[in-house]
Amino acid sequence: MASAAQKYTQDLLARAHSPDSANRIYSEKIQHRTLILRPTSPPPSTVNARVARRKARQEKKAQQKQRPKPLSSRERRTLGLQDIPKDGQKYHIYEPLSQLWLGYARELLGNDLYTGGPGAAVKLASAEFHGAPIQVARSHCPSRVGIQGVVVRDRKFVLEIITKKRGLKVVPKEGTIFRIEVPVEKNASGGEDKADKQFAFEVLGDQMMLRAPDRANRKFKSHFLANI
């Protein structure tokens, strides 16, 4: 077997080199060349570490499959998770929220509660209206005029209002002007009794067609509105 392999190797070298060169190359570079054998498998420590990493990846992937994904906005709307149940559409439930909002409005306005003006308008433009006692003053739809209650949801295009007698009403902002009244606290400015006085302002629905978080970060500029 060895002689056959030796003869085959010498024949290959003879095709490319002279006989003397072929014999020299074979004796120097092939016949006495050391053959270094390497293990075909990694050591046990490497194998164990690799198996441990693979097992950890598989366990992590299995946990991710078991973890439920958060619901999308469309799925939440389909399931009605953001809808107010019938049992919760009662005015007396939200009366404390309305009183809380009035305190928030007085604190927000400060001295502008008695003077009004552009300063109060800037503060109210970015104010939070959840819980505000509100009334529809004017609307393109006459049947909506007079709706009065507490704002329970300030959405991008509509306001959801809980009324005293008719439950939940969804009022579009487009083409609607809302009126909000904030009672002035008694003896708030010192000396004079102002318990019967109120700070009233109107909210233009066409200019408030934004989500509440977006409106809080937006700067409004005063300009002429031809549709008023």
Short mmCIF file of N, CA, C and O in Angstrom, two decimals, residues 31-159:
data_model
loop_
_atom_site.label_atom_id
_atom_site.label_comp_id
_atom_site.label_asym_id
_atom_site.label_seq_id
_atom_site.Cartn_x
_atom_site.Cartn_y
_atom_site.Cartn_z
N GLN A 31 8.38 12.79 1.91
CA GLN A 31 8.66 11.50 2.55
C GLN A 31 8.89 11.63 4.04
O GLN A 31 8.38 10.83 4.83
N HIS A 32 9.65 12.63 4.46
CA HIS A 32 9.99 12.78 5.88
C HIS A 32 9.22 13.94 6.54
O HIS A 32 9.65 14.44 7.58
N ARG A 33 8.14 14.34 5.94
CA ARG A 33 7.35 15.44 6.53
C ARG A 33 6.53 14.93 7.71
O ARG A 33 5.91 13.87 7.64
N THR A 34 6.53 15.73 8.78
CA THR A 34 5.79 15.35 9.98
C THR A 34 4.30 15.65 9.79
O THR A 34 3.92 16.76 9.39
N LEU A 35 3.48 14.68 10.07
CA LEU A 35 2.03 14.84 9.96
C LEU A 35 1.45 15.12 11.35
O LEU A 35 1.54 14.26 12.23
N ILE A 36 0.93 16.32 11.53
CA ILE A 36 0.38 16.72 12.83
C ILE A 36 -1.11 16.39 12.84
O ILE A 36 -1.88 16.86 12.00
N LEU A 37 -1.49 15.58 13.78
CA LEU A 37 -2.89 15.18 13.90
C LEU A 37 -3.59 16.08 14.92
O LEU A 37 -3.07 16.33 16.02
N ARG A 38 -4.77 16.57 14.56
CA ARG A 38 -5.56 17.42 15.45
C ARG A 38 -6.85 16.69 15.83
O ARG A 38 -7.41 15.95 15.01
N PRO A 39 -7.32 16.91 17.04
CA PRO A 39 -8.58 16.24 17.44
C PRO A 39 -9.75 16.78 16.61
O PRO A 39 -9.85 17.98 16.34
N THR A 40 -10.59 15.89 16.20
CA THR A 40 -11.74 16.30 15.39
C THR A 40 -12.88 16.86 16.24
O THR A 40 -13.79 17.49 15.72
N SER A 41 -12.85 16.66 17.54
CA SER A 41 -13.92 17.14 18.42
C SER A 41 -13.33 18.10 19.44
O SER A 41 -12.19 17.92 19.89
N PRO A 42 -14.09 19.14 19.86
CA PRO A 42 -13.59 20.06 20.89
C PRO A 42 -13.54 19.37 22.24
O PRO A 42 -14.16 18.32 22.45
N PRO A 43 -12.81 19.94 23.17
CA PRO A 43 -12.74 19.34 24.52
C PRO A 43 -14.10 19.36 25.20
O PRO A 43 -14.99 20.13 24.83
N PRO A 44 -14.29 18.52 26.20
CA PRO A 44 -15.60 18.44 26.88
C PRO A 44 -16.07 19.77 27.46
O PRO A 44 -17.26 20.05 27.47
N SER A 45 -15.14 20.60 27.95
CA SER A 45 -15.55 21.88 28.53
C SER A 45 -16.21 22.77 27.49
O SER A 45 -17.22 23.43 27.76
N THR A 46 -15.65 22.78 26.28
CA THR A 46 -16.24 23.58 25.20
C THR A 46 -17.61 23.04 24.80
O THR A 46 -18.55 23.80 24.56
N VAL A 47 -17.70 21.71 24.75
CA VAL A 47 -18.99 21.10 24.38
C VAL A 47 -20.05 21.44 25.41
O VAL A 47 -21.19 21.80 25.08
N ASN A 48 -19.71 21.35 26.68
CA ASN A 48 -20.68 21.63 27.74
C ASN A 48 -21.12 23.09 27.71
O ASN A 48 -22.30 23.40 27.91
N ALA A 49 -20.18 24.01 27.48
CA ALA A 49 -20.54 25.43 27.41
C ALA A 49 -21.46 25.70 26.23
O ALA A 49 -22.42 26.47 26.33
N ARG A 50 -21.17 25.06 25.10
CA ARG A 50 -22.01 25.26 23.91
C ARG A 50 -23.42 24.72 24.14
O ARG A 50 -24.41 25.35 23.78
N VAL A 51 -23.50 23.56 24.76
CA VAL A 51 -24.81 22.98 25.05
C VAL A 51 -25.59 23.86 26.03
O VAL A 51 -26.80 24.06 25.89
N ALA A 52 -24.88 24.43 27.01
CA ALA A 52 -25.56 25.29 27.98
C ALA A 52 -26.09 26.55 27.32
O ALA A 52 -27.21 27.00 27.61
N ARG A 53 -25.31 27.14 26.40
CA ARG A 53 -25.78 28.34 25.70
C ARG A 53 -26.98 28.02 24.82
O ARG A 53 -27.94 28.80 24.75
N ARG A 54 -26.93 26.88 24.13
CA ARG A 54 -28.06 26.50 23.28
C ARG A 54 -29.32 26.27 24.11
O ARG A 54 -30.42 26.69 23.74
N LYS A 55 -29.16 25.64 25.26
CA LYS A 55 -30.30 25.38 26.12
C LYS A 55 -30.89 26.68 26.66
O LYS A 55 -32.11 26.85 26.75
N ALA A 56 -30.00 27.63 27.02
CA ALA A 56 -30.49 28.93 27.51
C ALA A 56 -31.26 29.67 26.44
O ALA A 56 -32.30 30.30 26.71
N ARG A 57 -30.77 29.62 25.18
CA ARG A 57 -31.49 30.28 24.09
C ARG A 57 -32.85 29.65 23.86
O ARG A 57 -33.84 30.34 23.63
N GLN A 58 -32.91 28.34 23.92
CA GLN A 58 -34.19 27.66 23.72
C GLN A 58 -35.18 27.98 24.84
O GLN A 58 -36.37 28.20 24.58
N GLU A 59 -34.70 28.04 26.09
CA GLU A 59 -35.59 28.39 27.20
C GLU A 59 -36.09 29.82 27.08
O GLU A 59 -37.27 30.11 27.34
N LYS A 60 -35.21 30.74 26.67
CA LYS A 60 -35.62 32.13 26.51
C LYS A 60 -36.66 32.27 25.41
O LYS A 60 -37.65 33.01 25.53
N LYS A 61 -36.46 31.54 24.32
CA LYS A 61 -37.42 31.58 23.21
C LYS A 61 -38.76 31.02 23.64
O LYS A 61 -39.83 31.54 23.27
N ALA A 62 -38.73 29.95 24.44
CA ALA A 62 -39.98 29.36 24.92
C ALA A 62 -40.72 30.31 25.85
O ALA A 62 -41.96 30.43 25.80
N GLN A 63 -39.99 31.04 26.69
CA GLN A 63 -40.63 32.01 27.59
C GLN A 63 -41.25 33.16 26.81
O GLN A 63 -42.32 33.66 27.16
N GLN A 64 -40.57 33.61 25.75
CA GLN A 64 -41.13 34.69 24.94
C GLN A 64 -42.41 34.25 24.24
O GLN A 64 -43.33 35.05 24.06
N LYS A 65 -42.49 32.99 23.84
CA LYS A 65 -43.71 32.51 23.22
C LYS A 65 -44.86 32.44 24.23
O LYS A 65 -46.01 32.69 23.88
N GLN A 66 -44.54 32.10 25.48
CA GLN A 66 -45.58 32.00 26.50
C GLN A 66 -46.05 33.37 26.98
O GLN A 66 -47.17 33.51 27.45
N ARG A 67 -45.19 34.40 26.88
CA ARG A 67 -45.55 35.73 27.36
C ARG A 67 -46.58 36.36 26.42
O ARG A 67 -46.36 36.46 25.22
N PRO A 68 -47.72 36.81 26.93
CA PRO A 68 -48.74 37.39 26.04
C PRO A 68 -48.29 38.75 25.50
O PRO A 68 -47.67 39.55 26.20
N LYS A 69 -48.62 39.00 24.25
CA LYS A 69 -48.29 40.27 23.63
C LYS A 69 -49.32 41.33 24.04
O LYS A 69 -50.49 41.02 24.24
N PRO A 70 -48.89 42.58 24.17
CA PRO A 70 -49.86 43.64 24.51
C PRO A 70 -50.87 43.84 23.38
O PRO A 70 -50.55 43.67 22.20
N LEU A 71 -52.07 44.19 23.76
CA LEU A 71 -53.14 44.38 22.78
C LEU A 71 -52.91 45.67 22.00
O LEU A 71 -52.44 46.67 22.55
N SER A 72 -53.24 45.64 20.74
CA SER A 72 -53.16 46.84 19.92
C SER A 72 -54.37 47.73 20.19
O SER A 72 -55.33 47.33 20.85
N SER A 73 -54.32 48.96 19.66
CA SER A 73 -55.43 49.89 19.86
C SER A 73 -56.72 49.35 19.23
O SER A 73 -57.81 49.49 19.80
N ARG A 74 -56.59 48.74 18.08
CA ARG A 74 -57.78 48.18 17.41
C ARG A 74 -58.38 47.04 18.23
O ARG A 74 -59.61 46.93 18.37
N GLU A 75 -57.53 46.19 18.80
CA GLU A 75 -58.04 45.09 19.62
C GLU A 75 -58.71 45.60 20.89
O GLU A 75 -59.73 45.06 21.33
N ARG A 76 -58.13 46.64 21.49
CA ARG A 76 -58.76 47.21 22.69
C ARG A 76 -60.12 47.81 22.37
O ARG A 76 -61.07 47.69 23.15
N ARG A 77 -60.23 48.48 21.21
CA ARG A 77 -61.53 49.03 20.82
C ARG A 77 -62.53 47.92 20.53
O ARG A 77 -63.71 48.03 20.88
N THR A 78 -62.07 46.85 19.87
CA THR A 78 -62.97 45.74 19.55
C THR A 78 -63.49 45.07 20.81
O THR A 78 -64.68 44.72 20.90
N LEU A 79 -62.63 44.91 21.80
CA LEU A 79 -63.04 44.27 23.05
C LEU A 79 -63.80 45.23 23.97
O LEU A 79 -64.38 44.78 24.97
N GLY A 80 -63.78 46.52 23.64
CA GLY A 80 -64.50 47.49 24.47
C GLY A 80 -63.86 47.75 25.81
O GLY A 80 -64.55 48.09 26.78
N LEU A 81 -62.53 47.62 25.89
CA LEU A 81 -61.86 47.81 27.16
C LEU A 81 -61.86 49.27 27.60
O LEU A 81 -61.74 49.56 28.79
N GLN A 82 -61.98 50.19 26.65
CA GLN A 82 -61.95 51.61 26.98
C GLN A 82 -63.35 52.22 27.10
O GLN A 82 -63.48 53.41 27.35
N ASP A 83 -64.37 51.40 26.90
CA ASP A 83 -65.74 51.90 27.01
C ASP A 83 -66.18 51.93 28.47
O ASP A 83 -65.79 51.09 29.28
N ILE A 84 -67.00 52.91 28.78
CA ILE A 84 -67.54 53.03 30.13
C ILE A 84 -68.76 52.11 30.24
O ILE A 84 -69.70 52.23 29.44
N PRO A 85 -68.79 51.19 31.19
CA PRO A 85 -69.94 50.28 31.30
C PRO A 85 -71.21 51.03 31.69
O PRO A 85 -71.17 52.15 32.20
N LYS A 86 -72.34 50.39 31.45
CA LYS A 86 -73.63 51.01 31.76
C LYS A 86 -73.76 51.37 33.23
O LYS A 86 -74.32 52.41 33.59
N ASP A 87 -73.23 50.50 34.09
CA ASP A 87 -73.33 50.78 35.53
C ASP A 87 -72.51 52.00 35.93
O ASP A 87 -72.79 52.61 36.97
N GLY A 88 -71.51 52.34 35.13
CA GLY A 88 -70.66 53.48 35.47
C GLY A 88 -71.08 54.78 34.82
O GLY A 88 -70.44 55.81 35.03
N GLN A 89 -72.16 54.76 34.04
CA GLN A 89 -72.61 55.97 33.35
C GLN A 89 -73.64 56.71 34.20
O GLN A 89 -74.77 56.96 33.78
N LYS A 90 -73.23 57.07 35.41
CA LYS A 90 -74.10 57.79 36.33
C LYS A 90 -73.41 59.06 36.79
O LYS A 90 -72.22 59.05 37.11
N TYR A 91 -74.18 60.13 36.84
CA TYR A 91 -73.60 61.44 37.10
C TYR A 91 -72.99 61.54 38.49
O TYR A 91 -71.92 62.14 38.67
N HIS A 92 -73.64 60.95 39.49
CA HIS A 92 -73.17 61.13 40.87
C HIS A 92 -71.80 60.48 41.08
O HIS A 92 -71.08 60.85 42.02
N ILE A 93 -71.42 59.54 40.22
CA ILE A 93 -70.10 58.92 40.36
C ILE A 93 -68.99 59.92 40.05
O ILE A 93 -67.91 59.89 40.65
N TYR A 94 -69.27 60.84 39.13
CA TYR A 94 -68.23 61.76 38.65
C TYR A 94 -68.34 63.15 39.26
O TYR A 94 -67.56 64.03 38.90
N GLU A 95 -69.28 63.36 40.18
CA GLU A 95 -69.36 64.66 40.84
C GLU A 95 -68.10 64.99 41.65
O GLU A 95 -67.60 66.12 41.58
N PRO A 96 -67.52 64.05 42.41
CA PRO A 96 -66.25 64.37 43.09
C PRO A 96 -65.13 64.72 42.12
O PRO A 96 -64.30 65.59 42.41
N LEU A 97 -65.11 64.07 40.96
CA LEU A 97 -64.11 64.39 39.95
C LEU A 97 -64.30 65.81 39.43
O LEU A 97 -63.32 66.54 39.19
N SER A 98 -65.55 66.24 39.30
CA SER A 98 -65.83 67.60 38.85
C SER A 98 -65.34 68.62 39.87
O SER A 98 -64.74 69.64 39.50
N GLN A 99 -65.58 68.37 41.16
CA GLN A 99 -65.09 69.28 42.19
C GLN A 99 -63.56 69.32 42.22
O GLN A 99 -62.96 70.37 42.44
N LEU A 100 -62.96 68.18 41.99
CA LEU A 100 -61.50 68.13 41.94
C LEU A 100 -60.97 68.95 40.78
O LEU A 100 -59.96 69.67 40.90
N TRP A 101 -61.66 68.89 39.63
CA TRP A 101 -61.22 69.66 38.47
C TRP A 101 -61.37 71.16 38.72
O TRP A 101 -60.53 71.95 38.28
N LEU A 102 -62.42 71.57 39.41
CA LEU A 102 -62.59 73.00 39.70
C LEU A 102 -61.44 73.52 40.55
O LEU A 102 -60.93 74.63 40.33
N GLY A 103 -61.01 72.73 41.52
CA GLY A 103 -59.85 73.13 42.30
C GLY A 103 -58.59 73.20 41.45
O GLY A 103 -57.76 74.10 41.62
N TYR A 104 -58.46 72.26 40.53
CA TYR A 104 -57.31 72.28 39.61
C TYR A 104 -57.35 73.53 38.73
O TYR A 104 -56.31 74.17 38.49
N ALA A 105 -58.54 73.92 38.25
CA ALA A 105 -58.66 75.10 37.39
C ALA A 105 -58.32 76.37 38.17
O ALA A 105 -57.65 77.26 37.64
N ARG A 106 -58.78 76.47 39.41
CA ARG A 106 -58.45 77.67 40.21
C ARG A 106 -56.95 77.76 40.45
O ARG A 106 -56.37 78.85 40.37
N GLU A 107 -56.33 76.64 40.73
CA GLU A 107 -54.89 76.66 40.97
C GLU A 107 -54.13 76.97 39.68
O GLU A 107 -53.10 77.67 39.71
N LEU A 108 -54.63 76.47 38.55
CA LEU A 108 -53.97 76.72 37.27
C LEU A 108 -54.06 78.19 36.86
O LEU A 108 -53.07 78.78 36.42
N LEU A 109 -55.23 78.77 37.03
CA LEU A 109 -55.44 80.15 36.58
C LEU A 109 -54.81 81.17 37.52
O LEU A 109 -54.30 82.20 37.07
N GLY A 110 -54.85 80.91 38.81
CA GLY A 110 -54.27 81.86 39.76
C GLY A 110 -55.01 83.19 39.73
O GLY A 110 -56.25 83.26 39.77
N ASN A 111 -54.26 84.28 39.61
CA ASN A 111 -54.87 85.62 39.56
C ASN A 111 -55.63 85.86 38.26
O ASN A 111 -56.48 86.76 38.20
N ASP A 112 -55.32 85.09 37.21
CA ASP A 112 -56.05 85.24 35.96
C ASP A 112 -57.51 84.83 36.09
O ASP A 112 -58.31 85.11 35.21
N LEU A 113 -57.85 84.17 37.19
CA LEU A 113 -59.24 83.80 37.43
C LEU A 113 -60.13 85.03 37.58
O LEU A 113 -61.33 84.98 37.28
N TYR A 114 -59.56 86.17 37.99
CA TYR A 114 -60.33 87.39 38.21
C TYR A 114 -60.17 88.39 37.07
O TYR A 114 -61.01 89.27 36.89
N THR A 115 -59.10 88.26 36.30
CA THR A 115 -58.84 89.23 35.24
C THR A 115 -59.07 88.66 33.84
O THR A 115 -59.40 89.41 32.92
N GLY A 116 -58.87 87.35 33.67
CA GLY A 116 -59.01 86.76 32.33
C GLY A 116 -57.89 87.23 31.42
O GLY A 116 -56.76 87.45 31.85
N GLY A 117 -58.21 87.40 30.14
CA GLY A 117 -57.24 87.91 29.19
C GLY A 117 -56.41 86.83 28.54
O GLY A 117 -56.64 85.63 28.70
N PRO A 118 -55.38 87.25 27.77
CA PRO A 118 -54.54 86.28 27.04
C PRO A 118 -53.81 85.30 27.94
O PRO A 118 -53.58 84.16 27.56
N GLY A 119 -53.44 85.75 29.14
CA GLY A 119 -52.74 84.85 30.05
C GLY A 119 -53.59 83.65 30.43
O GLY A 119 -53.11 82.51 30.45
N ALA A 120 -54.86 83.90 30.72
CA ALA A 120 -55.76 82.79 31.05
C ALA A 120 -56.00 81.90 29.84
O ALA A 120 -56.10 80.68 29.97
N ALA A 121 -56.09 82.51 28.65
CA ALA A 121 -56.33 81.73 27.44
C ALA A 121 -55.18 80.76 27.17
O ALA A 121 -55.40 79.61 26.77
N VAL A 122 -53.95 81.22 27.38
CA VAL A 122 -52.79 80.35 27.15
C VAL A 122 -52.81 79.17 28.12
O VAL A 122 -52.53 78.02 27.73
N LYS A 123 -53.15 79.41 29.37
CA LYS A 123 -53.19 78.32 30.35
C LYS A 123 -54.31 77.33 30.05
O LYS A 123 -54.13 76.12 30.16
N LEU A 124 -55.46 77.84 29.65
CA LEU A 124 -56.60 76.96 29.40
C LEU A 124 -56.43 76.16 28.11
O LEU A 124 -57.00 75.08 27.97
N ALA A 125 -55.66 76.70 27.16
CA ALA A 125 -55.48 75.98 25.89
C ALA A 125 -54.77 74.66 26.09
O ALA A 125 -55.01 73.69 25.36
N SER A 126 -53.89 74.59 27.08
CA SER A 126 -53.15 73.35 27.33
C SER A 126 -53.63 72.65 28.60
O SER A 126 -52.94 71.77 29.11
N ALA A 127 -54.79 73.05 29.12
CA ALA A 127 -55.29 72.47 30.37
C ALA A 127 -55.88 71.09 30.14
O ALA A 127 -56.21 70.70 29.01
N GLU A 128 -56.01 70.35 31.21
CA GLU A 128 -56.63 69.03 31.19
C GLU A 128 -58.13 69.19 31.44
O GLU A 128 -58.54 69.86 32.39
N PHE A 129 -58.97 68.60 30.57
CA PHE A 129 -60.41 68.79 30.68
C PHE A 129 -61.15 67.55 31.19
O PHE A 129 -62.37 67.56 31.24
N HIS A 130 -60.45 66.50 31.55
CA HIS A 130 -61.13 65.35 32.14
C HIS A 130 -61.66 65.74 33.52
O HIS A 130 -60.90 66.12 34.41
N GLY A 131 -62.97 65.67 33.68
CA GLY A 131 -63.61 66.06 34.93
C GLY A 131 -64.19 67.46 34.91
O GLY A 131 -64.80 67.88 35.90
N ALA A 132 -64.03 68.18 33.81
CA ALA A 132 -64.53 69.56 33.75
C ALA A 132 -66.05 69.58 33.61
O ALA A 132 -66.61 68.83 32.80
N PRO A 133 -66.76 70.43 34.37
CA PRO A 133 -68.20 70.63 34.15
C PRO A 133 -68.40 71.46 32.89
O PRO A 133 -67.97 72.62 32.83
N ILE A 134 -69.04 70.92 31.90
CA ILE A 134 -69.07 71.53 30.58
C ILE A 134 -70.50 71.58 30.06
O ILE A 134 -71.36 70.79 30.47
N GLN A 135 -70.73 72.52 29.14
CA GLN A 135 -72.04 72.68 28.52
C GLN A 135 -71.85 73.04 27.06
O GLN A 135 -70.94 73.80 26.71
N VAL A 136 -72.70 72.49 26.20
CA VAL A 136 -72.66 72.82 24.78
C VAL A 136 -73.39 74.14 24.59
O VAL A 136 -74.61 74.22 24.76
N ALA A 137 -72.64 75.19 24.23
CA ALA A 137 -73.23 76.52 24.06
C ALA A 137 -73.78 76.71 22.66
O ALA A 137 -74.89 77.22 22.47
N ARG A 138 -73.01 76.30 21.65
CA ARG A 138 -73.44 76.42 20.26
C ARG A 138 -72.96 75.21 19.48
O ARG A 138 -71.92 74.63 19.80
N SER A 139 -73.73 74.86 18.47
CA SER A 139 -73.36 73.70 17.66
C SER A 139 -74.06 73.77 16.32
O SER A 139 -75.13 74.38 16.19
N HIS A 140 -73.44 73.16 15.32
CA HIS A 140 -74.09 73.06 14.01
C HIS A 140 -75.34 72.19 14.07
O HIS A 140 -76.23 72.33 13.24
N CYS A 141 -75.38 71.30 15.05
CA CYS A 141 -76.56 70.46 15.26
C CYS A 141 -77.36 71.03 16.43
O CYS A 141 -76.90 70.96 17.58
N PRO A 142 -78.52 71.62 16.20
CA PRO A 142 -79.27 72.27 17.28
C PRO A 142 -79.65 71.33 18.42
O PRO A 142 -79.81 71.77 19.56
N SER A 143 -79.79 70.04 18.14
CA SER A 143 -80.20 69.12 19.20
C SER A 143 -79.12 68.92 20.25
O SER A 143 -79.40 68.44 21.35
N ARG A 144 -77.89 69.28 19.94
CA ARG A 144 -76.80 69.12 20.91
C ARG A 144 -76.70 70.31 21.86
O ARG A 144 -76.04 70.22 22.90
N VAL A 145 -77.27 71.43 21.49
CA VAL A 145 -77.17 72.63 22.32
C VAL A 145 -77.88 72.38 23.65
O VAL A 145 -79.02 71.91 23.69
N GLY A 146 -77.20 72.69 24.74
CA GLY A 146 -77.77 72.51 26.07
C GLY A 146 -77.30 71.26 26.78
O GLY A 146 -77.60 71.08 27.97
N ILE A 147 -76.59 70.38 26.09
CA ILE A 147 -76.05 69.19 26.76
C ILE A 147 -75.06 69.64 27.83
O ILE A 147 -74.14 70.40 27.56
N GLN A 148 -75.26 69.17 29.03
CA GLN A 148 -74.46 69.63 30.16
C GLN A 148 -74.09 68.45 31.04
O GLN A 148 -74.92 67.57 31.29
N GLY A 149 -72.85 68.42 31.48
CA GLY A 149 -72.41 67.32 32.34
C GLY A 149 -70.92 67.42 32.63
O GLY A 149 -70.34 68.51 32.61
N VAL A 150 -70.32 66.26 32.90
CA VAL A 150 -68.91 66.18 33.27
C VAL A 150 -68.16 65.43 32.17
O VAL A 150 -68.62 64.38 31.71
N VAL A 151 -67.03 65.98 31.76
CA VAL A 151 -66.21 65.33 30.74
C VAL A 151 -65.52 64.11 31.35
O VAL A 151 -64.80 64.22 32.35
N VAL A 152 -65.76 62.94 30.77
CA VAL A 152 -65.12 61.72 31.26
C VAL A 152 -64.03 61.24 30.31
O VAL A 152 -63.13 60.51 30.72
N ARG A 153 -64.11 61.64 29.03
CA ARG A 153 -63.06 61.27 28.08
C ARG A 153 -62.89 62.40 27.07
O ARG A 153 -63.85 62.83 26.44
N ASP A 154 -61.66 62.87 26.96
CA ASP A 154 -61.31 63.90 25.98
C ASP A 154 -60.55 63.22 24.85
O ASP A 154 -59.34 63.03 24.93
N ARG A 155 -61.27 62.84 23.81
CA ARG A 155 -60.66 62.16 22.69
C ARG A 155 -60.30 63.17 21.60
O ARG A 155 -60.55 64.36 21.74
N LYS A 156 -59.72 62.69 20.52
CA LYS A 156 -59.21 63.60 19.50
C LYS A 156 -60.32 64.38 18.81
O LYS A 156 -60.20 65.59 18.61
N PHE A 157 -61.41 63.71 18.48
CA PHE A 157 -62.47 64.36 17.71
C PHE A 157 -63.77 64.52 18.49
O PHE A 157 -64.68 65.19 18.00
N VAL A 158 -63.90 63.91 19.65
CA VAL A 158 -65.15 63.98 20.40
C VAL A 158 -64.85 64.15 21.88
O VAL A 158 -63.75 63.87 22.36
N LEU A 159 -65.87 64.62 22.60
CA LEU A 159 -65.87 64.64 24.06
C LEU A 159 -66.97 63.71 24.54
O LEU A 159 -68.10 63.77 24.05
#
